[in-house]
Short mmCIF file of N, CA and C in Angstrom, two decimals:
data_model
loop_
_atom_site.label_atom_id
_atom_site.label_comp_id
_atom_site.label_asym_id
_atom_site.label_seq_id
_atom_site.Cartn_x
_atom_site.Cartn_y
_atom_site.Cartn_z
N UNK A 198 -21.81 -26.88 42.05
CA UNK A 198 -21.54 -28.18 40.89
C UNK A 198 -22.60 -28.20 39.99
N UNK A 199 -22.40 -28.25 38.65
CA UNK A 199 -23.32 -28.59 37.71
C UNK A 199 -23.22 -30.16 37.22
N UNK A 200 -24.40 -30.43 37.11
CA UNK A 200 -24.56 -31.96 36.82
C UNK A 200 -25.09 -31.92 35.36
N UNK A 201 -24.43 -33.08 34.52
CA UNK A 201 -24.84 -33.19 33.15
C UNK A 201 -25.89 -33.78 33.28
N UNK A 202 -27.16 -33.26 33.30
CA UNK A 202 -28.55 -33.74 33.36
C UNK A 202 -29.24 -33.47 32.17
N UNK A 203 -29.41 -34.59 30.77
CA UNK A 203 -30.07 -34.42 29.70
C UNK A 203 -31.56 -33.98 30.12
N UNK A 204 -32.52 -32.90 29.64
CA UNK A 204 -33.76 -32.66 29.89
C UNK A 204 -34.44 -32.17 28.72
N UNK A 205 -35.81 -32.32 28.67
CA UNK A 205 -36.24 -31.63 27.23
C UNK A 205 -37.23 -30.65 27.87
N UNK A 206 -36.16 -29.21 28.24
CA UNK A 206 -37.29 -28.35 28.91
C UNK A 206 -37.81 -27.71 27.60
N UNK A 207 -38.83 -27.07 27.86
CA UNK A 207 -39.87 -26.52 26.72
C UNK A 207 -39.86 -24.95 27.00
N UNK A 208 -39.35 -24.00 25.84
CA UNK A 208 -38.86 -22.67 26.11
C UNK A 208 -40.34 -22.11 26.65
N UNK A 209 -40.24 -21.14 27.67
CA UNK A 209 -41.45 -20.49 27.67
C UNK A 209 -42.46 -20.89 29.00
N UNK A 210 -42.04 -22.16 29.52
CA UNK A 210 -42.57 -23.03 30.10
C UNK A 210 -41.83 -23.03 31.80
N UNK A 211 -43.04 -22.76 32.78
CA UNK A 211 -42.24 -22.39 34.16
C UNK A 211 -41.75 -23.83 34.99
N UNK A 212 -40.40 -23.51 35.40
CA UNK A 212 -39.64 -24.73 36.01
C UNK A 212 -39.18 -24.29 37.12
N UNK A 213 -39.32 -24.54 38.45
CA UNK A 213 -38.70 -24.35 39.50
C UNK A 213 -38.71 -22.43 40.02
N UNK A 214 -40.23 -22.21 39.73
CA UNK A 214 -40.27 -20.79 40.26
C UNK A 214 -39.95 -19.60 39.16
N UNK A 215 -39.38 -20.27 38.13
CA UNK A 215 -39.15 -19.05 37.17
C UNK A 215 -39.65 -19.76 35.56
N UNK A 216 -39.19 -18.94 34.48
CA UNK A 216 -39.55 -19.25 33.43
C UNK A 216 -38.34 -19.80 32.60
N UNK A 217 -38.08 -20.98 31.68
CA UNK A 217 -37.28 -21.12 31.00
C UNK A 217 -37.52 -20.49 29.49
N UNK A 218 -36.34 -19.58 29.30
CA UNK A 218 -35.95 -19.06 27.98
C UNK A 218 -35.08 -19.72 27.13
N UNK A 219 -34.63 -20.54 27.37
CA UNK A 219 -33.44 -21.12 26.52
C UNK A 219 -32.13 -20.42 27.10
N UNK A 220 -31.04 -20.86 26.21
CA UNK A 220 -29.51 -19.96 26.64
C UNK A 220 -29.31 -18.87 26.10
N UNK A 221 -30.34 -17.82 26.01
CA UNK A 221 -30.29 -16.58 25.70
C UNK A 221 -30.49 -15.47 26.45
N UNK A 222 -29.79 -14.26 26.30
CA UNK A 222 -29.60 -13.20 27.29
C UNK A 222 -31.23 -12.50 27.27
N UNK A 223 -31.66 -12.09 28.28
CA UNK A 223 -32.76 -11.43 28.81
C UNK A 223 -32.72 -9.51 28.98
N UNK A 224 -33.67 -9.22 28.31
CA UNK A 224 -33.81 -7.43 28.23
C UNK A 224 -34.30 -7.13 29.95
N UNK A 225 -33.86 -6.40 30.92
CA UNK A 225 -34.55 -6.26 32.01
C UNK A 225 -34.05 -4.77 32.77
N UNK A 226 -35.20 -4.24 32.87
CA UNK A 226 -34.82 -2.59 33.22
C UNK A 226 -33.71 -1.92 32.63
N UNK A 227 -33.76 -2.13 31.47
CA UNK A 227 -32.81 -1.11 30.73
C UNK A 227 -31.61 -1.64 30.65
N UNK A 228 -31.37 -3.11 30.56
CA UNK A 228 -30.31 -3.85 30.67
C UNK A 228 -30.46 -5.08 29.87
N UNK A 229 -29.15 -5.73 29.33
CA UNK A 229 -29.27 -6.92 28.79
C UNK A 229 -28.56 -7.65 29.64
N UNK A 230 -28.89 -8.83 30.06
CA UNK A 230 -28.48 -9.79 30.98
C UNK A 230 -28.16 -11.11 30.07
N UNK A 231 -26.70 -11.64 30.62
CA UNK A 231 -26.33 -12.96 29.79
C UNK A 231 -27.19 -13.90 30.49
N UNK A 232 -27.00 -15.29 29.81
CA UNK A 232 -27.66 -16.17 30.60
C UNK A 232 -26.95 -16.57 31.53
N UNK A 233 -27.28 -16.62 32.78
CA UNK A 233 -26.95 -17.27 34.07
C UNK A 233 -25.97 -15.93 34.77
N UNK A 234 -26.51 -14.59 34.14
CA UNK A 234 -25.33 -13.94 35.00
C UNK A 234 -26.87 -12.85 35.42
N UNK A 235 -26.13 -12.49 36.99
CA UNK A 235 -27.55 -11.47 37.50
C UNK A 235 -28.08 -12.30 38.43
N UNK A 236 -29.00 -11.66 39.45
CA UNK A 236 -29.87 -12.17 40.35
C UNK A 236 -31.11 -12.45 39.90
N UNK A 237 -31.41 -11.92 38.46
CA UNK A 237 -32.60 -12.68 37.96
C UNK A 237 -32.79 -13.95 37.26
N UNK A 238 -31.36 -14.65 37.30
CA UNK A 238 -31.22 -16.17 36.78
C UNK A 238 -31.26 -16.86 38.13
N UNK A 239 -32.03 -18.24 38.14
CA UNK A 239 -31.94 -18.68 39.13
C UNK A 239 -31.57 -20.55 38.43
N UNK A 240 -30.28 -21.05 39.26
CA UNK A 240 -29.99 -22.11 39.17
C UNK A 240 -30.82 -23.21 39.48
N UNK A 241 -31.38 -24.05 38.57
CA UNK A 241 -32.13 -25.54 39.02
C UNK A 241 -31.29 -26.37 39.71
N UNK A 242 -31.87 -27.27 40.18
CA UNK A 242 -31.27 -28.73 40.40
C UNK A 242 -30.74 -29.12 39.67
N UNK A 243 -31.39 -29.07 37.93
CA UNK A 243 -30.64 -29.75 36.76
C UNK A 243 -29.56 -29.45 36.20
N UNK A 244 -28.99 -27.93 36.72
CA UNK A 244 -27.89 -27.53 36.27
C UNK A 244 -28.41 -26.31 34.80
N UNK A 245 -29.49 -25.81 34.73
CA UNK A 245 -30.10 -25.05 33.96
C UNK A 245 -30.52 -24.05 34.67
N UNK A 246 -30.49 -22.62 33.80
CA UNK A 246 -30.80 -21.24 34.40
C UNK A 246 -32.39 -20.73 34.11
N UNK A 247 -32.88 -20.45 35.22
CA UNK A 247 -34.65 -19.86 34.88
C UNK A 247 -34.76 -18.60 35.14
N UNK A 248 -35.41 -17.96 34.57
CA UNK A 248 -35.60 -16.49 34.76
C UNK A 248 -36.70 -16.01 35.73
N UNK A 249 -36.60 -15.52 36.99
CA UNK A 249 -37.24 -15.22 37.77
C UNK A 249 -37.48 -13.71 37.91
N UNK A 250 -37.23 -12.87 37.21
CA UNK A 250 -37.50 -11.24 37.44
C UNK A 250 -39.01 -11.22 36.50
N UNK A 251 -40.11 -10.44 36.86
CA UNK A 251 -41.12 -10.13 36.29
C UNK A 251 -41.37 -8.80 36.31
#
């Protein structure tokens, strides 16, 4: 369940064990990963995804 929570997250800052990069795709191990797709994205209690692969 996604909640509508307005937050002022800062791109590049750590949250919930990952880094928030905004709603953009990420390149990891030779592949582009869409926002929220794949095991490297972790859904936070606020309903936002953070990147957890380093």
